[in-house]
Amino acid sequence: MSRSPQEPSRRQALPVVNPADKVAQLRRLPPSDSPSPASQVHRPDPAENLPPEKRRIMEKVVDAIRQVHDPEIPINIYELGLVYGIDIADDNSVRVRMTLTAPGCPVAGSLVDEVERRIENIPEVPRATVELVWDPPWQREMMSEAARLQLGL
């Protein structure tokens, strides 16, 4: 069902939090009492036991993902711990499982699209699919040590 040109769009622009405010929010979060979710999440590692060709593609995929930043936090989504898994199929298509810092993230669609677009720009990758998942929920302990240091956490 298409809308007529006179009909106003029902979409509302959601605000993006000022990066300094988002970092301040992260600093106020208490550490999780539960076992570290990072231990429950498969963090893709280019050095895993992959054949050399797949390892090179994995490294390119991780490099591409590191170019994507959450606009509310000045750290790339890989170091933020938002990427839960990367799978490379036999045909070199890539599937990424990732989450967001919060379910109501106003840039959810654009982050997913940007990750897919950057991965599909890798010549060896014919197709990329990004699956947005919510389990386990993201917690600041999922950030890499470098990201926590950069944010002063």
Short mmCIF file of N, CA and C in Angstrom, two decimals:
data_model
loop_
_atom_site.label_atom_id
_atom_site.label_comp_id
_atom_site.label_asym_id
_atom_site.label_seq_id
_atom_site.Cartn_x
_atom_site.Cartn_y
_atom_site.Cartn_z
N MET A 1 0.85 -1.16 0.00
CA MET A 1 0.00 0.00 0.00
C MET A 1 0.90 1.23 0.00
N SER A 2 0.84 2.01 -1.04
CA SER A 2 1.67 3.21 -1.11
C SER A 2 0.86 4.42 -0.67
N ARG A 3 1.56 5.40 -0.15
CA ARG A 3 0.86 6.59 0.29
C ARG A 3 0.94 7.65 -0.79
N SER A 4 -0.02 8.52 -0.81
CA SER A 4 -0.04 9.58 -1.81
C SER A 4 0.99 10.64 -1.46
N PRO A 5 1.43 11.43 -2.45
CA PRO A 5 2.45 12.46 -2.17
C PRO A 5 1.98 13.50 -1.15
N GLN A 6 0.66 13.70 -1.01
CA GLN A 6 0.15 14.68 -0.07
C GLN A 6 0.12 14.14 1.36
N GLU A 7 0.12 12.84 1.50
CA GLU A 7 0.03 12.21 2.81
C GLU A 7 1.37 12.32 3.55
N PRO A 8 1.35 12.85 4.77
CA PRO A 8 2.61 13.01 5.49
C PRO A 8 3.18 11.66 5.92
N SER A 9 4.47 11.61 6.02
CA SER A 9 5.15 10.41 6.49
C SER A 9 4.83 10.21 7.97
N ARG A 10 4.68 8.97 8.38
CA ARG A 10 4.41 8.67 9.80
C ARG A 10 5.69 8.38 10.56
N ARG A 11 6.80 8.39 9.87
CA ARG A 11 8.06 8.14 10.54
C ARG A 11 8.47 9.36 11.34
N GLN A 12 9.02 9.10 12.49
CA GLN A 12 9.53 10.17 13.33
C GLN A 12 11.03 10.01 13.45
N ALA A 13 11.73 11.11 13.35
CA ALA A 13 13.16 11.06 13.56
C ALA A 13 13.41 10.92 15.05
N LEU A 14 14.24 9.96 15.42
CA LEU A 14 14.58 9.77 16.82
C LEU A 14 15.88 10.49 17.10
N PRO A 15 16.00 11.10 18.27
CA PRO A 15 17.22 11.85 18.56
C PRO A 15 18.40 10.92 18.80
N VAL A 16 19.56 11.39 18.41
CA VAL A 16 20.79 10.69 18.71
C VAL A 16 21.39 11.40 19.91
N VAL A 17 21.76 10.62 20.92
CA VAL A 17 22.30 11.20 22.14
C VAL A 17 23.68 11.79 21.86
N ASN A 18 23.95 12.92 22.46
CA ASN A 18 25.26 13.55 22.37
C ASN A 18 26.31 12.55 22.86
N PRO A 19 27.42 12.35 22.09
CA PRO A 19 28.42 11.36 22.50
C PRO A 19 28.93 11.55 23.94
N ALA A 20 29.13 12.78 24.36
CA ALA A 20 29.61 13.01 25.74
C ALA A 20 28.57 12.53 26.75
N ASP A 21 27.28 12.73 26.44
CA ASP A 21 26.22 12.26 27.34
C ASP A 21 26.17 10.74 27.39
N LYS A 22 26.33 10.08 26.24
CA LYS A 22 26.29 8.62 26.20
C LYS A 22 27.46 8.03 26.98
N VAL A 23 28.65 8.60 26.83
CA VAL A 23 29.81 8.12 27.56
C VAL A 23 29.59 8.32 29.06
N ALA A 24 29.01 9.44 29.45
CA ALA A 24 28.71 9.69 30.86
C ALA A 24 27.73 8.64 31.38
N GLN A 25 26.73 8.27 30.56
CA GLN A 25 25.78 7.23 30.96
C GLN A 25 26.51 5.91 31.18
N LEU A 26 27.43 5.56 30.28
CA LEU A 26 28.19 4.31 30.43
C LEU A 26 29.01 4.31 31.71
N ARG A 27 29.58 5.46 32.05
CA ARG A 27 30.39 5.54 33.26
C ARG A 27 29.55 5.35 34.51
N ARG A 28 28.28 5.75 34.45
CA ARG A 28 27.40 5.61 35.62
C ARG A 28 26.86 4.20 35.79
N LEU A 29 26.91 3.38 34.75
CA LEU A 29 26.40 2.01 34.85
C LEU A 29 27.25 1.22 35.83
N PRO A 30 26.61 0.53 36.77
CA PRO A 30 27.41 -0.31 37.67
C PRO A 30 27.88 -1.54 36.91
N PRO A 31 29.02 -2.10 37.29
CA PRO A 31 29.47 -3.34 36.66
C PRO A 31 28.43 -4.43 36.90
N SER A 32 28.32 -5.34 35.98
CA SER A 32 27.35 -6.42 36.08
C SER A 32 27.75 -7.38 37.19
N ASP A 33 26.75 -7.85 37.96
CA ASP A 33 26.99 -8.85 39.00
C ASP A 33 27.02 -10.26 38.44
N SER A 34 26.42 -10.42 37.24
CA SER A 34 26.37 -11.75 36.64
C SER A 34 27.70 -12.06 35.97
N PRO A 35 27.94 -13.35 35.65
CA PRO A 35 29.18 -13.69 34.95
C PRO A 35 29.30 -12.84 33.69
N SER A 36 30.51 -12.49 33.36
CA SER A 36 30.75 -11.61 32.22
C SER A 36 30.09 -12.14 30.96
N PRO A 37 29.19 -11.34 30.35
CA PRO A 37 28.56 -11.78 29.11
C PRO A 37 29.59 -11.97 28.01
N ALA A 38 30.72 -11.29 28.11
CA ALA A 38 31.73 -11.43 27.08
C ALA A 38 32.20 -12.88 26.97
N SER A 39 32.17 -13.61 28.08
CA SER A 39 32.59 -15.01 28.03
C SER A 39 31.53 -15.88 27.37
N GLN A 40 30.30 -15.40 27.27
CA GLN A 40 29.22 -16.16 26.67
C GLN A 40 29.07 -15.85 25.19
N VAL A 41 29.76 -14.84 24.69
CA VAL A 41 29.61 -14.39 23.33
C VAL A 41 30.85 -14.77 22.54
N HIS A 42 30.65 -15.32 21.37
CA HIS A 42 31.77 -15.66 20.50
C HIS A 42 32.29 -14.37 19.87
N ARG A 43 33.47 -13.94 20.27
CA ARG A 43 34.10 -12.77 19.68
C ARG A 43 34.96 -13.25 18.52
N PRO A 44 34.59 -12.91 17.30
CA PRO A 44 35.36 -13.41 16.16
C PRO A 44 36.84 -13.01 16.26
N ASP A 45 37.69 -13.94 15.96
CA ASP A 45 39.12 -13.71 16.03
C ASP A 45 39.74 -14.15 14.71
N PRO A 46 40.34 -13.21 13.99
CA PRO A 46 40.92 -13.58 12.69
C PRO A 46 41.99 -14.66 12.80
N ALA A 47 42.54 -14.88 13.98
CA ALA A 47 43.59 -15.89 14.14
C ALA A 47 43.03 -17.28 14.44
N GLU A 48 41.72 -17.43 14.43
CA GLU A 48 41.14 -18.76 14.68
C GLU A 48 41.62 -19.73 13.62
N ASN A 49 41.35 -21.00 13.83
CA ASN A 49 41.81 -22.04 12.91
C ASN A 49 41.01 -22.04 11.62
N LEU A 50 41.24 -21.04 10.81
CA LEU A 50 40.61 -20.94 9.50
C LEU A 50 41.64 -21.23 8.43
N PRO A 51 41.19 -21.75 7.28
CA PRO A 51 42.13 -21.88 6.16
C PRO A 51 42.66 -20.49 5.80
N PRO A 52 43.86 -20.42 5.24
CA PRO A 52 44.46 -19.11 4.95
C PRO A 52 43.56 -18.16 4.15
N GLU A 53 42.85 -18.66 3.15
CA GLU A 53 41.98 -17.79 2.34
C GLU A 53 40.86 -17.21 3.19
N LYS A 54 40.24 -18.04 4.01
CA LYS A 54 39.16 -17.57 4.89
C LYS A 54 39.69 -16.62 5.96
N ARG A 55 40.91 -16.90 6.45
CA ARG A 55 41.51 -16.02 7.44
C ARG A 55 41.72 -14.62 6.88
N ARG A 56 42.19 -14.54 5.62
CA ARG A 56 42.38 -13.22 4.99
C ARG A 56 41.04 -12.49 4.83
N ILE A 57 40.01 -13.23 4.45
CA ILE A 57 38.69 -12.62 4.32
C ILE A 57 38.18 -12.17 5.69
N MET A 58 38.35 -13.00 6.71
CA MET A 58 37.92 -12.63 8.07
C MET A 58 38.61 -11.35 8.52
N GLU A 59 39.91 -11.25 8.26
CA GLU A 59 40.63 -10.04 8.65
C GLU A 59 40.08 -8.81 7.94
N LYS A 60 39.75 -8.96 6.66
CA LYS A 60 39.16 -7.84 5.90
C LYS A 60 37.78 -7.48 6.44
N VAL A 61 37.00 -8.50 6.82
CA VAL A 61 35.66 -8.26 7.37
C VAL A 61 35.77 -7.50 8.70
N VAL A 62 36.65 -7.96 9.57
CA VAL A 62 36.84 -7.28 10.85
C VAL A 62 37.32 -5.85 10.63
N ASP A 63 38.25 -5.66 9.70
CA ASP A 63 38.72 -4.30 9.39
C ASP A 63 37.57 -3.43 8.89
N ALA A 64 36.70 -4.00 8.06
CA ALA A 64 35.55 -3.24 7.56
C ALA A 64 34.59 -2.87 8.68
N ILE A 65 34.35 -3.82 9.58
CA ILE A 65 33.45 -3.56 10.71
C ILE A 65 34.04 -2.50 11.63
N ARG A 66 35.34 -2.50 11.77
CA ARG A 66 35.99 -1.50 12.63
C ARG A 66 35.85 -0.08 12.07
N GLN A 67 35.41 0.05 10.84
CA GLN A 67 35.18 1.38 10.25
C GLN A 67 33.81 1.93 10.62
N VAL A 68 32.97 1.10 11.25
CA VAL A 68 31.60 1.51 11.61
C VAL A 68 31.59 1.93 13.07
N HIS A 69 31.11 3.13 13.31
CA HIS A 69 31.07 3.68 14.68
C HIS A 69 29.63 3.96 15.09
N ASP A 70 29.35 3.68 16.35
CA ASP A 70 28.08 4.08 16.94
C ASP A 70 28.17 5.59 17.08
N PRO A 71 27.23 6.35 16.53
CA PRO A 71 27.33 7.82 16.58
C PRO A 71 27.23 8.37 18.00
N GLU A 72 26.74 7.57 18.94
CA GLU A 72 26.59 8.04 20.31
C GLU A 72 27.83 7.75 21.17
N ILE A 73 28.71 6.88 20.69
CA ILE A 73 29.91 6.52 21.45
C ILE A 73 31.07 6.55 20.45
N PRO A 74 32.12 7.29 20.72
CA PRO A 74 33.20 7.44 19.73
C PRO A 74 34.14 6.24 19.64
N ILE A 75 33.57 5.04 19.58
CA ILE A 75 34.35 3.80 19.48
C ILE A 75 33.70 2.95 18.39
N ASN A 76 34.51 2.20 17.64
CA ASN A 76 33.91 1.36 16.59
C ASN A 76 33.11 0.21 17.21
N ILE A 77 32.16 -0.29 16.46
CA ILE A 77 31.23 -1.28 17.00
C ILE A 77 31.90 -2.61 17.33
N TYR A 78 33.02 -2.91 16.70
CA TYR A 78 33.73 -4.15 17.01
C TYR A 78 34.35 -4.06 18.40
N GLU A 79 35.03 -2.97 18.68
CA GLU A 79 35.66 -2.79 19.99
C GLU A 79 34.61 -2.57 21.09
N LEU A 80 33.44 -2.07 20.72
CA LEU A 80 32.36 -1.92 21.70
C LEU A 80 31.80 -3.28 22.12
N GLY A 81 32.11 -4.32 21.37
CA GLY A 81 31.61 -5.65 21.70
C GLY A 81 30.22 -5.90 21.14
N LEU A 82 29.83 -5.12 20.14
CA LEU A 82 28.49 -5.29 19.56
C LEU A 82 28.43 -6.43 18.56
N VAL A 83 29.58 -6.90 18.08
CA VAL A 83 29.61 -8.00 17.11
C VAL A 83 29.77 -9.30 17.88
N TYR A 84 28.76 -10.16 17.78
CA TYR A 84 28.76 -11.41 18.52
C TYR A 84 29.33 -12.58 17.70
N GLY A 85 29.28 -12.48 16.38
CA GLY A 85 29.81 -13.57 15.58
C GLY A 85 29.89 -13.22 14.12
N ILE A 86 30.85 -13.83 13.44
CA ILE A 86 31.02 -13.67 12.00
C ILE A 86 31.21 -15.06 11.42
N ASP A 87 30.40 -15.39 10.43
CA ASP A 87 30.53 -16.68 9.75
C ASP A 87 30.80 -16.42 8.27
N ILE A 88 31.73 -17.18 7.71
CA ILE A 88 32.05 -17.08 6.29
C ILE A 88 31.67 -18.41 5.65
N ALA A 89 30.74 -18.36 4.71
CA ALA A 89 30.26 -19.57 4.05
C ALA A 89 31.25 -20.03 2.98
N ASP A 90 31.01 -21.21 2.41
CA ASP A 90 31.88 -21.76 1.38
C ASP A 90 31.99 -20.83 0.18
N ASP A 91 30.91 -20.10 -0.14
CA ASP A 91 30.93 -19.17 -1.29
C ASP A 91 31.45 -17.78 -0.90
N ASN A 92 31.99 -17.65 0.32
CA ASN A 92 32.55 -16.40 0.87
C ASN A 92 31.49 -15.36 1.25
N SER A 93 30.22 -15.74 1.22
CA SER A 93 29.22 -14.81 1.75
C SER A 93 29.42 -14.75 3.27
N VAL A 94 29.07 -13.61 3.84
CA VAL A 94 29.36 -13.37 5.25
C VAL A 94 28.06 -13.13 6.01
N ARG A 95 27.97 -13.74 7.17
CA ARG A 95 26.84 -13.52 8.07
C ARG A 95 27.40 -12.98 9.38
N VAL A 96 26.84 -11.85 9.82
CA VAL A 96 27.28 -11.21 11.06
C VAL A 96 26.11 -11.20 12.02
N ARG A 97 26.39 -11.57 13.28
CA ARG A 97 25.41 -11.44 14.35
C ARG A 97 25.90 -10.31 15.25
N MET A 98 25.06 -9.32 15.43
CA MET A 98 25.45 -8.18 16.25
C MET A 98 24.27 -7.68 17.06
N THR A 99 24.57 -6.85 18.03
CA THR A 99 23.55 -6.24 18.86
C THR A 99 23.78 -4.75 18.89
N LEU A 100 23.01 -4.06 19.70
CA LEU A 100 23.15 -2.62 19.89
C LEU A 100 23.30 -2.36 21.38
N THR A 101 23.74 -1.18 21.74
CA THR A 101 23.91 -0.86 23.15
C THR A 101 22.57 -0.81 23.88
N ALA A 102 21.49 -0.53 23.13
CA ALA A 102 20.15 -0.49 23.73
C ALA A 102 19.13 -0.84 22.65
N PRO A 103 18.05 -1.55 23.02
CA PRO A 103 17.04 -1.92 22.03
C PRO A 103 16.41 -0.73 21.31
N GLY A 104 16.32 0.41 21.97
CA GLY A 104 15.70 1.58 21.35
C GLY A 104 16.68 2.45 20.60
N CYS A 105 17.82 1.92 20.24
CA CYS A 105 18.85 2.70 19.55
C CYS A 105 18.27 3.32 18.28
N PRO A 106 18.32 4.65 18.15
CA PRO A 106 17.71 5.31 17.01
C PRO A 106 18.43 5.07 15.68
N VAL A 107 19.64 4.54 15.72
CA VAL A 107 20.38 4.33 14.48
C VAL A 107 20.49 2.86 14.11
N ALA A 108 19.62 2.03 14.67
CA ALA A 108 19.70 0.58 14.44
C ALA A 108 19.75 0.24 12.96
N GLY A 109 18.81 0.74 12.20
CA GLY A 109 18.74 0.42 10.77
C GLY A 109 19.96 0.89 10.02
N SER A 110 20.42 2.08 10.32
CA SER A 110 21.56 2.61 9.57
C SER A 110 22.85 1.87 9.93
N LEU A 111 23.02 1.44 11.17
CA LEU A 111 24.22 0.69 11.54
C LEU A 111 24.25 -0.65 10.82
N VAL A 112 23.14 -1.35 10.81
CA VAL A 112 23.06 -2.65 10.15
C VAL A 112 23.35 -2.47 8.66
N ASP A 113 22.73 -1.48 8.03
CA ASP A 113 22.97 -1.22 6.61
C ASP A 113 24.43 -0.89 6.34
N GLU A 114 25.04 -0.09 7.20
CA GLU A 114 26.43 0.29 7.00
C GLU A 114 27.37 -0.90 7.13
N VAL A 115 27.10 -1.78 8.09
CA VAL A 115 27.93 -2.97 8.25
C VAL A 115 27.83 -3.83 6.99
N GLU A 116 26.61 -4.08 6.52
CA GLU A 116 26.43 -4.87 5.30
C GLU A 116 27.15 -4.24 4.12
N ARG A 117 26.97 -2.94 3.95
CA ARG A 117 27.56 -2.23 2.81
C ARG A 117 29.09 -2.31 2.85
N ARG A 118 29.67 -2.09 4.01
CA ARG A 118 31.14 -2.12 4.11
C ARG A 118 31.69 -3.52 3.83
N ILE A 119 31.01 -4.54 4.32
CA ILE A 119 31.47 -5.91 4.07
C ILE A 119 31.31 -6.27 2.60
N GLU A 120 30.20 -5.87 2.00
CA GLU A 120 29.98 -6.17 0.58
C GLU A 120 30.93 -5.42 -0.33
N ASN A 121 31.63 -4.41 0.17
CA ASN A 121 32.65 -3.71 -0.62
C ASN A 121 33.96 -4.50 -0.68
N ILE A 122 34.05 -5.58 0.07
CA ILE A 122 35.23 -6.44 0.00
C ILE A 122 35.08 -7.29 -1.26
N PRO A 123 36.04 -7.21 -2.18
CA PRO A 123 35.89 -7.90 -3.47
C PRO A 123 35.57 -9.39 -3.38
N GLU A 124 36.13 -10.09 -2.40
CA GLU A 124 35.92 -11.54 -2.30
C GLU A 124 34.55 -11.91 -1.73
N VAL A 125 33.81 -10.94 -1.21
CA VAL A 125 32.54 -11.23 -0.54
C VAL A 125 31.37 -10.90 -1.48
N PRO A 126 30.63 -11.92 -1.90
CA PRO A 126 29.50 -11.66 -2.81
C PRO A 126 28.27 -11.08 -2.11
N ARG A 127 28.14 -11.38 -0.81
CA ARG A 127 26.92 -10.97 -0.11
C ARG A 127 27.19 -10.97 1.39
N ALA A 128 26.58 -9.99 2.08
CA ALA A 128 26.68 -9.94 3.53
C ALA A 128 25.28 -9.82 4.12
N THR A 129 25.08 -10.51 5.21
CA THR A 129 23.82 -10.45 5.92
C THR A 129 24.13 -10.15 7.39
N VAL A 130 23.42 -9.17 7.94
CA VAL A 130 23.61 -8.83 9.34
C VAL A 130 22.33 -9.15 10.09
N GLU A 131 22.47 -9.96 11.11
CA GLU A 131 21.34 -10.33 11.96
C GLU A 131 21.46 -9.57 13.28
N LEU A 132 20.44 -8.82 13.61
CA LEU A 132 20.41 -8.08 14.86
C LEU A 132 19.83 -8.99 15.94
N VAL A 133 20.60 -9.22 17.00
CA VAL A 133 20.18 -10.12 18.08
C VAL A 133 20.20 -9.35 19.40
N TRP A 134 19.45 -9.86 20.37
CA TRP A 134 19.35 -9.18 21.67
C TRP A 134 19.76 -10.06 22.83
N ASP A 135 20.19 -11.29 22.53
CA ASP A 135 20.55 -12.20 23.60
C ASP A 135 21.96 -12.70 23.35
N PRO A 136 22.88 -12.52 24.26
CA PRO A 136 22.71 -11.83 25.53
C PRO A 136 22.67 -10.32 25.33
N PRO A 137 22.01 -9.61 26.25
CA PRO A 137 21.96 -8.16 26.14
C PRO A 137 23.37 -7.57 26.29
N TRP A 138 23.62 -6.50 25.56
CA TRP A 138 24.93 -5.85 25.63
C TRP A 138 25.12 -5.22 27.00
N GLN A 139 26.33 -5.35 27.52
CA GLN A 139 26.74 -4.69 28.76
C GLN A 139 28.12 -4.11 28.54
N ARG A 140 28.46 -3.10 29.29
CA ARG A 140 29.73 -2.42 29.05
C ARG A 140 30.94 -3.34 29.23
N GLU A 141 30.79 -4.44 29.96
CA GLU A 141 31.89 -5.39 30.10
C GLU A 141 32.24 -6.08 28.78
N MET A 142 31.37 -5.96 27.80
CA MET A 142 31.61 -6.58 26.49
C MET A 142 32.60 -5.76 25.66
N MET A 143 32.88 -4.54 26.07
CA MET A 143 33.84 -3.71 25.34
C MET A 143 35.23 -4.29 25.51
N SER A 144 36.04 -4.08 24.50
CA SER A 144 37.44 -4.50 24.61
C SER A 144 38.12 -3.64 25.67
N GLU A 145 39.24 -4.12 26.16
CA GLU A 145 39.98 -3.35 27.15
C GLU A 145 40.41 -2.00 26.56
N ALA A 146 40.79 -2.01 25.30
CA ALA A 146 41.21 -0.76 24.64
C ALA A 146 40.05 0.25 24.61
N ALA A 147 38.84 -0.23 24.33
CA ALA A 147 37.68 0.66 24.29
C ALA A 147 37.39 1.23 25.68
N ARG A 148 37.46 0.38 26.69
CA ARG A 148 37.21 0.86 28.06
C ARG A 148 38.25 1.90 28.47
N LEU A 149 39.50 1.66 28.12
CA LEU A 149 40.56 2.63 28.43
C LEU A 149 40.32 3.95 27.71
N GLN A 150 39.94 3.85 26.44
CA GLN A 150 39.69 5.06 25.65
C GLN A 150 38.55 5.89 26.24
N LEU A 151 37.56 5.23 26.81
CA LEU A 151 36.41 5.93 27.38
C LEU A 151 36.63 6.25 28.87
N GLY A 152 37.72 5.80 29.43
CA GLY A 152 37.99 6.06 30.84
C GLY A 152 37.12 5.27 31.78
N LEU A 153 36.76 4.05 31.39
CA LEU A 153 35.90 3.21 32.22
C LEU A 153 36.70 2.21 33.01
#
